[in-house]
mmCIF file of C-alpha atoms in Angstrom:
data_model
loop_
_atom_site.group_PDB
_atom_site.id
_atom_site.type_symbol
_atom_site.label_atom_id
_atom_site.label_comp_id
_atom_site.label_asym_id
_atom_site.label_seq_id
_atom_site.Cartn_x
_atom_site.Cartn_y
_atom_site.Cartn_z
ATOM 1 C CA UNK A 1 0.000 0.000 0.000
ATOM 2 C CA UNK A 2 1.357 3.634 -0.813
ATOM 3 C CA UNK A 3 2.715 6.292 1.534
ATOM 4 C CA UNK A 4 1.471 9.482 1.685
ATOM 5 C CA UNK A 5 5.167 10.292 0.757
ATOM 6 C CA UNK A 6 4.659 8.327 -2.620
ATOM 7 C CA UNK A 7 1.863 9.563 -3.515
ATOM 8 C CA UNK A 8 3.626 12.945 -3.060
ATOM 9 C CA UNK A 9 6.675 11.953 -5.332
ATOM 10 C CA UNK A 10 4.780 12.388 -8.562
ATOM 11 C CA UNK A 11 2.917 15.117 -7.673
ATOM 12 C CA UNK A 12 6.036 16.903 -6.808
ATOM 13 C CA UNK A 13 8.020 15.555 -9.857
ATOM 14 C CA UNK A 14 5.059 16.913 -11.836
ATOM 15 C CA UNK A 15 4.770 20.517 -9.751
ATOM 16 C CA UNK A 16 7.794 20.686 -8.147
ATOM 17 C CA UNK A 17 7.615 22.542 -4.580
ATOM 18 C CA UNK A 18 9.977 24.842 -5.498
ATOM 19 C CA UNK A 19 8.252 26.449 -8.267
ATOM 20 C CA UNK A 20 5.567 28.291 -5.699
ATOM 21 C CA UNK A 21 5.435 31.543 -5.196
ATOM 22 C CA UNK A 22 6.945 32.781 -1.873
ATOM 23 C CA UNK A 23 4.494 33.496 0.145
ATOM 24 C CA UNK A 24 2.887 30.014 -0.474
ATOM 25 C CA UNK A 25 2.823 26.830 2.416
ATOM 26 C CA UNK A 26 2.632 23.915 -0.057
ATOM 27 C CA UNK A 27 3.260 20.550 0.659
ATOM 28 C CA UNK A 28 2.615 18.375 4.294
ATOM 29 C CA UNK A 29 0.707 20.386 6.015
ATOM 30 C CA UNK A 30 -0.887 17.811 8.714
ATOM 31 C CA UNK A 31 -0.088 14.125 9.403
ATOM 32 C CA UNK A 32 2.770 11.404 8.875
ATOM 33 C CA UNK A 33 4.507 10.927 5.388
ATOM 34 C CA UNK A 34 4.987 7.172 6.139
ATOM 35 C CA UNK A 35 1.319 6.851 7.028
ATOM 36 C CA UNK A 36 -0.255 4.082 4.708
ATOM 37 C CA UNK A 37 -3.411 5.441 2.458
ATOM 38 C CA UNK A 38 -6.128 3.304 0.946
ATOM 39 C CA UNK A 39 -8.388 5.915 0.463
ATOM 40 C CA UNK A 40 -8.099 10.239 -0.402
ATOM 41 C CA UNK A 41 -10.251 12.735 -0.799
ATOM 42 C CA UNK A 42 -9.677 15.524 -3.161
ATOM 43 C CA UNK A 43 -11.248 19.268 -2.281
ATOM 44 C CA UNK A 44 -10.101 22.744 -3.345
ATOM 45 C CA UNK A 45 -10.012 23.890 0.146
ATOM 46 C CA UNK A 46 -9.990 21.815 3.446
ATOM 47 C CA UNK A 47 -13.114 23.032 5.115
ATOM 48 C CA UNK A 48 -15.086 21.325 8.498
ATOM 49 C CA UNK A 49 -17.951 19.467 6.093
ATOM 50 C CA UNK A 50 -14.502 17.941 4.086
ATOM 51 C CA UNK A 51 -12.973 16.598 7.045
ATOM 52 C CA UNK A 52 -16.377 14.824 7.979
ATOM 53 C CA UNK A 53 -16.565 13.600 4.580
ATOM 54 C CA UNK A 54 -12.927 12.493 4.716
ATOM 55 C CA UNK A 55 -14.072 10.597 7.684
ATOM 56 C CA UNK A 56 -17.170 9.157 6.653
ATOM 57 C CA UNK A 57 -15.334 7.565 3.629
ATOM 58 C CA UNK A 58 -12.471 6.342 5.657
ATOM 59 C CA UNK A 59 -10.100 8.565 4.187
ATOM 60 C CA UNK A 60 -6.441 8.522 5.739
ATOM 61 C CA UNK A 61 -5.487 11.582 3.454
ATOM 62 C CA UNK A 62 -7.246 15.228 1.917
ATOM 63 C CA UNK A 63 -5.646 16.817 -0.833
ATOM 64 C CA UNK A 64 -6.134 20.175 -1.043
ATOM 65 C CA UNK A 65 -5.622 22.695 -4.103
ATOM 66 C CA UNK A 66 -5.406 26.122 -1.353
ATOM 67 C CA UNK A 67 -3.580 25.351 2.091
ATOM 68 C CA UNK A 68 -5.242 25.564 5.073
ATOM 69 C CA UNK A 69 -2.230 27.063 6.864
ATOM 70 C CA UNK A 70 -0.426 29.678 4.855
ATOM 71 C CA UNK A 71 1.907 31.372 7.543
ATOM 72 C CA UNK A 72 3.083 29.860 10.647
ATOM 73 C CA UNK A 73 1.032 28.969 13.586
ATOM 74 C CA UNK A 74 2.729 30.265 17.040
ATOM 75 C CA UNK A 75 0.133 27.201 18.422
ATOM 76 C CA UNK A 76 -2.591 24.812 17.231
ATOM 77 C CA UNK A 77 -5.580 25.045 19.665
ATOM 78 C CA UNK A 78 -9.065 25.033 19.099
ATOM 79 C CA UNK A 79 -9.804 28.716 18.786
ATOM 80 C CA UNK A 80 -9.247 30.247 15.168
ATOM 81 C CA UNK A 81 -11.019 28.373 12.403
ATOM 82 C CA UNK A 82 -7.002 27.597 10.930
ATOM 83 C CA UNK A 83 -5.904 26.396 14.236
ATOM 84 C CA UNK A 84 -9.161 24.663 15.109
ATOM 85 C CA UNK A 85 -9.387 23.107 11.990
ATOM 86 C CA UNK A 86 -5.592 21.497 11.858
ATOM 87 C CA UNK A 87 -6.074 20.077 15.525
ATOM 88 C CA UNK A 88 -9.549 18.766 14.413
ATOM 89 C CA UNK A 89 -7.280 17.236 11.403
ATOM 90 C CA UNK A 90 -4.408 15.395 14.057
ATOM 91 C CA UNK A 91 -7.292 15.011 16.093
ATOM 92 C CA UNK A 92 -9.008 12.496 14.045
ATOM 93 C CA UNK A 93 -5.654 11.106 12.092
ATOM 94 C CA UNK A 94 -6.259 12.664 8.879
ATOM 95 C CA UNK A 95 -3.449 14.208 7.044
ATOM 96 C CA UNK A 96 -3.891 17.190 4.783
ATOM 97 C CA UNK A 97 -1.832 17.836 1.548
ATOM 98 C CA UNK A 98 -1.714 20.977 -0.006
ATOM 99 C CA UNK A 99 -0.779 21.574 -3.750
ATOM 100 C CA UNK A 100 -1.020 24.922 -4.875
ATOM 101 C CA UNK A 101 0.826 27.553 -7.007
ATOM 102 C CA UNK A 102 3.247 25.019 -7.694
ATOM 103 C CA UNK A 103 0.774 23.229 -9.660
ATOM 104 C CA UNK A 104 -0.555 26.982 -11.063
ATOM 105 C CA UNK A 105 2.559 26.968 -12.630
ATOM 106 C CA UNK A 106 3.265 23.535 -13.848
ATOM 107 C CA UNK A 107 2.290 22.994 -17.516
ATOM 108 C CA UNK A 108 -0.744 21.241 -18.100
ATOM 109 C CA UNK A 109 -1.837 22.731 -14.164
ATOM 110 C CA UNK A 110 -4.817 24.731 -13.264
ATOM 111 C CA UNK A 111 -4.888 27.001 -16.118
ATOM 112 C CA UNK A 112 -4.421 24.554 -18.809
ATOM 113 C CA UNK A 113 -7.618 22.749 -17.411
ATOM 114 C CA UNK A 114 -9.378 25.858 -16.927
ATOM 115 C CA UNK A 115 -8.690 26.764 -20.665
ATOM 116 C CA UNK A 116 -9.805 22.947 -21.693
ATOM 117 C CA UNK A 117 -13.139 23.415 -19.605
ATOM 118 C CA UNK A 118 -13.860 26.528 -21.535
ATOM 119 C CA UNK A 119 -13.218 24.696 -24.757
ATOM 120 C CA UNK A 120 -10.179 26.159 -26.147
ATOM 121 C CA UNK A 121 -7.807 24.795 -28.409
ATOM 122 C CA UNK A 122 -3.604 24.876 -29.065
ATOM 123 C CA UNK A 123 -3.530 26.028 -25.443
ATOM 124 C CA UNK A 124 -0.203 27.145 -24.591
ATOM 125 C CA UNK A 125 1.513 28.997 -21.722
ATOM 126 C CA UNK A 126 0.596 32.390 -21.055
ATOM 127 C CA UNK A 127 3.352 34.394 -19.193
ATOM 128 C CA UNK A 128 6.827 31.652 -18.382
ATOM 129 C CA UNK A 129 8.826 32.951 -15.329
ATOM 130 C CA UNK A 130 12.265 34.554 -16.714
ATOM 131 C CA UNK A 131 15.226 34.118 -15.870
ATOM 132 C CA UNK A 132 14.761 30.954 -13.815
ATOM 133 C CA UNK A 133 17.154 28.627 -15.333
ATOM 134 C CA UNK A 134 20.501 27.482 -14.590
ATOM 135 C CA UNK A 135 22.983 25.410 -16.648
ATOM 136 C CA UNK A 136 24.792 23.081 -14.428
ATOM 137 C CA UNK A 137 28.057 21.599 -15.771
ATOM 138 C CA UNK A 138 29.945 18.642 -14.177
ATOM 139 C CA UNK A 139 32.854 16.409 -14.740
ATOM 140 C CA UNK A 140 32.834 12.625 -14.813
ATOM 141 C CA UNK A 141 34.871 9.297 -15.413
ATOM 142 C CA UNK A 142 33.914 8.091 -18.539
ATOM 143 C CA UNK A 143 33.021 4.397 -17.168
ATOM 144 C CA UNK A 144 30.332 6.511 -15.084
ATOM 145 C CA UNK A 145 29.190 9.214 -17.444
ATOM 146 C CA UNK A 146 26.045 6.871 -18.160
ATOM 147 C CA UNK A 147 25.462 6.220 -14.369
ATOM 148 C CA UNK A 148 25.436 9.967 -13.649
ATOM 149 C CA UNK A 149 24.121 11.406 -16.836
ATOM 150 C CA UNK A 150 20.690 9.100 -16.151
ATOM 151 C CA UNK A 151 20.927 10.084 -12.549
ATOM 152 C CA UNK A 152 20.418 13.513 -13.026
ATOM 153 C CA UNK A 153 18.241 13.265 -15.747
ATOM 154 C CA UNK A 154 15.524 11.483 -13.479
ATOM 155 C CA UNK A 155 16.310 14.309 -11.099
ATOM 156 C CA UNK A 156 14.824 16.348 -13.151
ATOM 157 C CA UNK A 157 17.471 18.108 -15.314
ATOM 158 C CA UNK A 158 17.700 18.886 -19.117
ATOM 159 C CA UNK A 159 13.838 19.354 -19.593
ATOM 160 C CA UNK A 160 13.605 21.196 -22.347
ATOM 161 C CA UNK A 161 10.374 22.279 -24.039
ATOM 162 C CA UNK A 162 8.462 18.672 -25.103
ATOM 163 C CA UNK A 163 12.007 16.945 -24.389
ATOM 164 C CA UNK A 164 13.396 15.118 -21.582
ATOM 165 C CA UNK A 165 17.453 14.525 -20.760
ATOM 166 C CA UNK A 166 18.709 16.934 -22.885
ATOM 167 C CA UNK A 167 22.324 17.545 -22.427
ATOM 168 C CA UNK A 168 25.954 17.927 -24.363
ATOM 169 C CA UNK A 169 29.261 16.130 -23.661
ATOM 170 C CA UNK A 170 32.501 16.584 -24.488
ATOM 171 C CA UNK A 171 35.614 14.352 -23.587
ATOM 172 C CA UNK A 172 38.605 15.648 -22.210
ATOM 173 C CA UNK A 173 41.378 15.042 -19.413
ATOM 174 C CA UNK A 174 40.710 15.793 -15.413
ATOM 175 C CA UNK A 175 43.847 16.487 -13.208
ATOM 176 C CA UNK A 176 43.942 16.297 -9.459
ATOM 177 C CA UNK A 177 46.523 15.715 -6.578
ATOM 178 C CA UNK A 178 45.154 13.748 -3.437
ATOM 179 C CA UNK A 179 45.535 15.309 -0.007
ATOM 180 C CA UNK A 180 46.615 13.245 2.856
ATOM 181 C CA UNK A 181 43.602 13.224 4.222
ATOM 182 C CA UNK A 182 41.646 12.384 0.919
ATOM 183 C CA UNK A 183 39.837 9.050 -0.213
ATOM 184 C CA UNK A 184 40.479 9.216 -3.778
ATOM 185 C CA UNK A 185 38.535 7.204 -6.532
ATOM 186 C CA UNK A 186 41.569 7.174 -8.957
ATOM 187 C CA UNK A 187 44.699 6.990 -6.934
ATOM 188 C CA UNK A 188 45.838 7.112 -3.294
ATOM 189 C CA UNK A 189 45.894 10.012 -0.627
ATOM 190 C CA UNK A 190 49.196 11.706 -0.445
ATOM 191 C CA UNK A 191 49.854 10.367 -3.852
ATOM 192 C CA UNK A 192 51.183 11.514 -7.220
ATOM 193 C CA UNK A 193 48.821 14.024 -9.528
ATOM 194 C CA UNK A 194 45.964 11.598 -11.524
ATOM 195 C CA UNK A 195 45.417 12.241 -15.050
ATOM 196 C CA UNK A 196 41.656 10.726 -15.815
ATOM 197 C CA UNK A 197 39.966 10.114 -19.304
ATOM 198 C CA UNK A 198 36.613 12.464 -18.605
ATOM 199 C CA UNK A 199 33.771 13.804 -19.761
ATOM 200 C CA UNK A 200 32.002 17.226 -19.096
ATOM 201 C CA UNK A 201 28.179 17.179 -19.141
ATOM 202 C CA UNK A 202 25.816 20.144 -19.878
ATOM 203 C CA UNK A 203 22.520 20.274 -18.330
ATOM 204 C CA UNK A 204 19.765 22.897 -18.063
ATOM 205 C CA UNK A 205 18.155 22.885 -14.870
ATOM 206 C CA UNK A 206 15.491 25.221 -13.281
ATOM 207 C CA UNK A 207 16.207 26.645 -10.476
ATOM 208 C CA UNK A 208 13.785 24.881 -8.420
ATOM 209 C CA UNK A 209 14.263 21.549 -9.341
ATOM 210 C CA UNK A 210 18.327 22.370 -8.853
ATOM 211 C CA UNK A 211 18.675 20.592 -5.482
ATOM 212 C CA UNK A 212 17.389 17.367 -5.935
ATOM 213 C CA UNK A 213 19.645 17.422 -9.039
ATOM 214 C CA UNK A 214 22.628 18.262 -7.223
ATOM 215 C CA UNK A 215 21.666 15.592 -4.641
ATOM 216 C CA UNK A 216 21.191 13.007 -7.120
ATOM 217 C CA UNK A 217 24.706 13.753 -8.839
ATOM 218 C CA UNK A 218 26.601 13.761 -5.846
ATOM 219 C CA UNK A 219 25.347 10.056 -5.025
ATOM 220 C CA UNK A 220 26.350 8.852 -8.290
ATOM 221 C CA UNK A 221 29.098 10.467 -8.857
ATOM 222 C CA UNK A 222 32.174 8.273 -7.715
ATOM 223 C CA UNK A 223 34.352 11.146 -6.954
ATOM 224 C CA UNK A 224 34.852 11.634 -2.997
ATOM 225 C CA UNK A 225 34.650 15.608 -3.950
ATOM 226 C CA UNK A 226 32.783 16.297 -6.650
ATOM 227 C CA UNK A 227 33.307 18.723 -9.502
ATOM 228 C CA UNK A 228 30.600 21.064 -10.860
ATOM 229 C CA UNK A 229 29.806 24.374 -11.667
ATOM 230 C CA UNK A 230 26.141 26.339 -12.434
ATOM 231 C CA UNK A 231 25.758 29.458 -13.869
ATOM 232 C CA UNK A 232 22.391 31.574 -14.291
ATOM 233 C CA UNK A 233 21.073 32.148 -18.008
ATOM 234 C CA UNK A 234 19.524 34.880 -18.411
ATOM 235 C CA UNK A 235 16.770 36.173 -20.823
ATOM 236 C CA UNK A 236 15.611 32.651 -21.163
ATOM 237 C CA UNK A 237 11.888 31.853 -20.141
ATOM 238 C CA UNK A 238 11.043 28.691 -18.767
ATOM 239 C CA UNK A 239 8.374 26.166 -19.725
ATOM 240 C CA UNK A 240 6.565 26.903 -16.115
ATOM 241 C CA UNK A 241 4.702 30.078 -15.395
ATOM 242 C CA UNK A 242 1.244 31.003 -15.231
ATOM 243 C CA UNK A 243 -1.699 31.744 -17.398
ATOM 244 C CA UNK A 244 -2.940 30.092 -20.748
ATOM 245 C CA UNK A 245 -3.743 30.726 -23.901
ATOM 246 C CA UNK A 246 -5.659 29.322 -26.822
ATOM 247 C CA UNK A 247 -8.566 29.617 -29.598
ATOM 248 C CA UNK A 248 -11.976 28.523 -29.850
ATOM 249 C CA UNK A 249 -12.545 26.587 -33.013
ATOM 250 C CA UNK A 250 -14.653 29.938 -34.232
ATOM 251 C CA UNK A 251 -15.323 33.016 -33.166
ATOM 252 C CA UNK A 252 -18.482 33.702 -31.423
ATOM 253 C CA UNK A 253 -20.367 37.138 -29.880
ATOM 254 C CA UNK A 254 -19.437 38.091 -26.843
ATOM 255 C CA UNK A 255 -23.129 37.343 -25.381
ATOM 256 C CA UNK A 256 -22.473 33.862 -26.172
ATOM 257 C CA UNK A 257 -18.831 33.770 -25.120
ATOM 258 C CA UNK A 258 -20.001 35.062 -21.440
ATOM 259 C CA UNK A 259 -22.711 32.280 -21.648
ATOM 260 C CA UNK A 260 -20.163 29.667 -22.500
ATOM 261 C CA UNK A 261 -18.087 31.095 -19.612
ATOM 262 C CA UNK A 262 -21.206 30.932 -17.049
ATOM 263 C CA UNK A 263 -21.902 27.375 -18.240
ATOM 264 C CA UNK A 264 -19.173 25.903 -18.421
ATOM 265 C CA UNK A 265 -17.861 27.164 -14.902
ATOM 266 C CA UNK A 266 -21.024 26.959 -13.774
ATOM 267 C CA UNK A 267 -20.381 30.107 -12.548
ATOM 268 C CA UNK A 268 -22.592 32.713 -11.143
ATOM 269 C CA UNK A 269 -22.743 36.548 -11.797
ATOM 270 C CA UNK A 270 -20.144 37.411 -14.410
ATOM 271 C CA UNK A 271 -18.416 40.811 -13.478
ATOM 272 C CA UNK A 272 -16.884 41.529 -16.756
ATOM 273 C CA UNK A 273 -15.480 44.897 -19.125
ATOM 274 C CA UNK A 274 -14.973 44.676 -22.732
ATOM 275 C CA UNK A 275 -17.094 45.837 -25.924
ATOM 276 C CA UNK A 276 -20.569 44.215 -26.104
ATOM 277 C CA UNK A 277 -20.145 44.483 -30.048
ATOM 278 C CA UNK A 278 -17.040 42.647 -29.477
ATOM 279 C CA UNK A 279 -16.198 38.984 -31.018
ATOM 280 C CA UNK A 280 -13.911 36.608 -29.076
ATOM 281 C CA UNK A 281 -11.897 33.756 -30.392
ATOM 282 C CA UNK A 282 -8.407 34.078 -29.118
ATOM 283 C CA UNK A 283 -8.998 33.422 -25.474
ATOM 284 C CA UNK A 284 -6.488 33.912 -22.511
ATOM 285 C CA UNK A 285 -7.175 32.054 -18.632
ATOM 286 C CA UNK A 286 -5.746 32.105 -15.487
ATOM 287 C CA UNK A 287 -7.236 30.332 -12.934
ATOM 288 C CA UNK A 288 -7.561 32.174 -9.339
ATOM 289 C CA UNK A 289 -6.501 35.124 -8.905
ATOM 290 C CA UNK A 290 -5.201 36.579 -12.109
ATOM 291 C CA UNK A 291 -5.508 40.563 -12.409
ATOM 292 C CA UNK A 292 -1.470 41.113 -12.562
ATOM 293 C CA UNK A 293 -1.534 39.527 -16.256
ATOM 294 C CA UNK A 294 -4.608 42.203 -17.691
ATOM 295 C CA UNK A 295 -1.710 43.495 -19.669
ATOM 296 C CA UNK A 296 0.251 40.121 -20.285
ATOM 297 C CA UNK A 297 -3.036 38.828 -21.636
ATOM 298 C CA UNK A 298 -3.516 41.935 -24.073
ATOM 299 C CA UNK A 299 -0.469 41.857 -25.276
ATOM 300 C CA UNK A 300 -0.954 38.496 -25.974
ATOM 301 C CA UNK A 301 -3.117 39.633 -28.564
ATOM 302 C CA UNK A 302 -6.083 37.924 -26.524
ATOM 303 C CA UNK A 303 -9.935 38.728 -27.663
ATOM 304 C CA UNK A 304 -10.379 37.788 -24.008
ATOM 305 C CA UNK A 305 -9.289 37.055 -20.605
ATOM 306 C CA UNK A 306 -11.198 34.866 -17.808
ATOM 307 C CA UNK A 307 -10.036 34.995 -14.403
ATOM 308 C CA UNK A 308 -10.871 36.350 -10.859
ATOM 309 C CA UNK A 309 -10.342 38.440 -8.431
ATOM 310 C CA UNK A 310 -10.558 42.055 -10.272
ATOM 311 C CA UNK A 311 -10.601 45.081 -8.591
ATOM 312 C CA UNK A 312 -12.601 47.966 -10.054
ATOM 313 C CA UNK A 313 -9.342 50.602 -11.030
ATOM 314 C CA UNK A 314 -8.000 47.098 -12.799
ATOM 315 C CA UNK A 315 -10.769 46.929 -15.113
ATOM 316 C CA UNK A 316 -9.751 50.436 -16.570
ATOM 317 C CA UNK A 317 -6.468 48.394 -18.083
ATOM 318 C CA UNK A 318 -8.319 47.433 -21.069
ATOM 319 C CA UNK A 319 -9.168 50.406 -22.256
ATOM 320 C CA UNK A 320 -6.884 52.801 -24.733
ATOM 321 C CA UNK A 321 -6.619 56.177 -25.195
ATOM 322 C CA UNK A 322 -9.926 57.104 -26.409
ATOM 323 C CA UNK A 323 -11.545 55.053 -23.506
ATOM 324 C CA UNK A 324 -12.465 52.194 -25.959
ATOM 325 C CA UNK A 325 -12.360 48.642 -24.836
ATOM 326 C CA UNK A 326 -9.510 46.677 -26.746
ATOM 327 C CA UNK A 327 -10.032 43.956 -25.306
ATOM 328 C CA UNK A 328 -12.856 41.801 -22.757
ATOM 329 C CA UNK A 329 -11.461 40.971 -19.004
ATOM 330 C CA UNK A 330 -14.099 38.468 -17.194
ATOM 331 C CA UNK A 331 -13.657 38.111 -13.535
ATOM 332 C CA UNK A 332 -15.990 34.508 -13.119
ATOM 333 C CA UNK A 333 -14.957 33.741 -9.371
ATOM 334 C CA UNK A 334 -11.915 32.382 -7.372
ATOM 335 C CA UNK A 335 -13.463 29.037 -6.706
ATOM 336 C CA UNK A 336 -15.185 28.487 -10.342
ATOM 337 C CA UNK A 337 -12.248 29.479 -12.229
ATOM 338 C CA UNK A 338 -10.287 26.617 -10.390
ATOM 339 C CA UNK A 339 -13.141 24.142 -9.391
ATOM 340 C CA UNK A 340 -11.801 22.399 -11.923
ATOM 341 C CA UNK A 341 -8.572 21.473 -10.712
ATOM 342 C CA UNK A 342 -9.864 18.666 -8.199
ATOM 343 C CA UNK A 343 -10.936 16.562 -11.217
ATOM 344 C CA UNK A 344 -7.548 17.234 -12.135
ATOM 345 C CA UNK A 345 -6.027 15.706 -8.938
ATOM 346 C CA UNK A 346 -8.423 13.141 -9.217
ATOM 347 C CA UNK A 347 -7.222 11.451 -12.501
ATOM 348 C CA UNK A 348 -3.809 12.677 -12.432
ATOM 349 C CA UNK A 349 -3.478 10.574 -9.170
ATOM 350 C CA UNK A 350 -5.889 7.436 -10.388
ATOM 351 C CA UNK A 351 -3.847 6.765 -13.133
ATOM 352 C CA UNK A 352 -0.920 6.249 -11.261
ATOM 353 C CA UNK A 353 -2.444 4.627 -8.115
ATOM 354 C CA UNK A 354 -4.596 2.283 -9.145
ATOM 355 C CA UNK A 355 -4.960 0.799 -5.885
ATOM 356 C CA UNK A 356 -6.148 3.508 -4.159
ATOM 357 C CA UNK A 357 -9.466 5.381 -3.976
ATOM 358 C CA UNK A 358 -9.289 8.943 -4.880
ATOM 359 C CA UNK A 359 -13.100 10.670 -4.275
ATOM 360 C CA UNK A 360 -14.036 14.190 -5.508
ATOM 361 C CA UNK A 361 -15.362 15.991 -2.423
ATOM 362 C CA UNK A 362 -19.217 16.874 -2.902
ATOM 363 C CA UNK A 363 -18.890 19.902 -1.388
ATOM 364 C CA UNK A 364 -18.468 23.285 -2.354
ATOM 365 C CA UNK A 365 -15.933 24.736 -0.482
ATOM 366 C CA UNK A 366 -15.858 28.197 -1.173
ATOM 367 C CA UNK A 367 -17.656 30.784 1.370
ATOM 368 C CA UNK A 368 -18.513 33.082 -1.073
ATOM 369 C CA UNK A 369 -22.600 33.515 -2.354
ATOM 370 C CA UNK A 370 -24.057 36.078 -4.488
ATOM 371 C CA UNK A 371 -27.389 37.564 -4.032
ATOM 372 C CA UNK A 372 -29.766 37.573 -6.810
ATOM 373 C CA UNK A 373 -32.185 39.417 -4.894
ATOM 374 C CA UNK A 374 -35.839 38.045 -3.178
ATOM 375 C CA UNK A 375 -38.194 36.096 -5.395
#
C-alpha cells in the first residue's frame, strides 16, 4: 500500500515545490509521510464538512488545491477556524496535503484545465517565469558518465520544451593531486597528480528543481569531492509560469462567449469589461486570482481574458486612449475558475495509483454567495 510520501513523489516531480510563489505553504501540512493510504479525498479547500466527509469515507489523506495554513502557527488550539481546523485534522488522524501555485505553474496545471473546460484549443503557456534557469556543468569518469548522466536526468534536469534529458558532452582530461587526508577514486591520498579520461556534461536545470539534481549527482558520482559548476542564463523563459492561452474553433459574440463562460464554470454573476459588439476567439485564462496579467493577456493579442479576483481601477487596463475597450477581461470567481482542478487531482493521481481510492469531495468549499435578490 502507498505512503502518503509516494503519492507525493509524482505530484512533486510533476509541480515541483519549489516552483511556488513565496508566500505560499505547499506541501505536508498535517499528518505522517509514512502513514499508509487506501483511500483520499480531493477538495479545493480543506473546510469542516470535508474533514467529515474524509471521515465518513475512511479517508487517511485530503488533498487540497489552497492550504489551510499559509503562515506559521505560534500554536494549534481550538480557537481560530485555521488552528481549530488542523487540531480537528491530528485530532481524528487525517493528514492534509496541499498543492497549490506550484501546480498553477506547472504545464498542463490549473490554467491549462481551466482553458480545456472553456473549450479552447492549441492552449499554450501564457506568461513563463524569466530568468529561472541554470545550466549546471559537471565532470565525470567516462566508465560513469552513463550512471550519472541518467541520474540527473531522473532528477529532473535537461527538460527542455516537449524533451526530456537533454544535455551535451565533451571528452577531455581531469587532473587532481590527493591530499593526505583524501579518499580518492583514482589513486591514493598523499599520492602523485591523476590524469583521468573524462567527460564534461551540460545540463539545463530550473532553479527549483536544482537541489534534488545536485543531490542526485553527488550520489552517483564516484568522486569523494565532486566537480561542478552552475551558472544563471539569463533572458531565457522557462516552460513553467502562469496563465494560458488558446482559440476557440470559431469566433463567437461576446453574449455567447459570457454564456459559454457561465456554463461551463457553472459560474454565477459574471463581473466583466470589454465591448458588447465585441467577437472573441483568441482566449487567454488564469485560474484564481489573475488581475497582474490584464496586460500580459492583451499583449498576448487575446480577444479575451477569464479569471478572478478584479478590482474595479483594474478593469480600466483594457481600455486605450480614447476610452475604448480593446479587449474583454471576465472576472468569473476564485473558486469556479479553479473548481476544476480537483478533477484534475483526481485522474492525475488514479492513473498512477490504481490501488487507491481517490473521491471528488461533494462539497463546495468556497464561502462566497451572491445575491440575486428576493423572489
Amino acid at each position: 500500500m502507498p505512503t502518503i510520501r509516494d503519492l507525493a513523489q509524482p505530484l512533486e516531480a510533476w509541480a515541483p515545490p519549489g516552483s511556488a510563489q513565496d508566500y505560499d505553504n505547499v506541501g505536508l501540512q498535517v499528518g505522517d509521510a509514512h502513514r499508509d493510504v487506501d483511500t483520499a479525498l480531493i477538495a479545493l479547500d480543506c473546510t469542516p464538512a470535508v474533514l467529515a466527509e474524509a471521515q465518513a469515507l475512511g479517508a487517511q489523506l485530503i488533498i487540497s488545491h489552497h492550504p489551510l495554513i499559509f503562515r506559521r502557527l505560534s500554536s494549534v488550539t481550538a480557537d481560530g477556524f485555521v488552528s481549530n481546523l488542523a487540531l480537528r485534522l491530528a485530532e481524528a488522524q487525517v493528514a492534509l496535503y496541499s498543492i497549490h501555485t506550484n501546480l498553477d505553474a506547472t504545464p498542463g496545471g490549473v490554467s491549462f484545465a481551466l482553458a480545456e473546460q472553456l473549450g479552447l484549443r492549441d492552449i499554450d503557456l501564457l506568461d513563463g517565469f524569466d530568468d529561472s534557469l541554470v545550466k549546471l556543468v559537471t565532470f565525470v569518469p567516462q566508465d560513469h558518465f552513463e550512471a550519472v548522466r541518467s541520474a540527473i536526468a531522473d532528477a529532473g534536469a535537461g527538460k527542455i520544451g516537449d524533451y526530456d534529458a537533454c544535455a551535451f558532452a565533451t571528452d577531455g582530461n581531469g587532473y587532481f593531486q590527493p591530499g593526505d587526508a583524501a579518499n580518492p577514486h583514482t589513486g591514493t591520498a598523499g599520492g602523485d597528480l591523476q590524469s583521468v579520461s573524462e567527460r564534461r556534461i551540460e545540463v539545463q536545470v530550473e532553479r527549483w528543481s536544482l537541489r534534488p539534481v545536485l543531490s542526485a549527482l553527488k550520489a552517483a558520482h564516484p568522486y569523494e569531492e565532486v566537480a561542478y559548476d552552475v551558472y544563471p542564463i539569463k533572458g531565457k523563459t522557462s516552460q513553467a509560469g502562469l496563465g494560458a492561452i488558446g482559440h476557440l474553433d470559431e469566433a463567437e459574440s461576446m453574449d455567447h462567449f459570457l454564456a459559454r463562460v457561465k456554463e461551463r464554470l457553472n459560474a454565477g454573476n459574471l463581473r466583466w469589461a470589454g465591448d458588447p459588439e465585441g467577437s472573441v476567439q483568441r482566449v487567454a485564462v488564469c485560474g484564481g486570482a489573475g488581475s497582474d496579467f490584464i496586460g500580459t493577456a492583451r499583449k498576448a493579442g487575446a480577444d479575451a481574458y477569464v479569471t478572478s479576483d478584479i478590482t474595479y481601477h483594474q478593469y480600466f487596463n483594457v481600455l486605450d486612449t480614447d476610452g475604448q475597450a480593446q479587449m474583454a477581461v471576465v472576472d468569473a470567481g476564485h473558486y469556479e475558475t479553479e473548481a476544476m482542478t480537483e478533477q484534475l487531482l483526481k485522474d492525475y493521481l488514479t492513473e498512477r495509483f490504481p490501488d487507491v481510492t481517490f473521491h471528488r469531495t461533494q462539497h463546495r468549499t468556497s464561502p462566497m454567495r451572491t445575491f440575486n435578490g428576493v423572489d
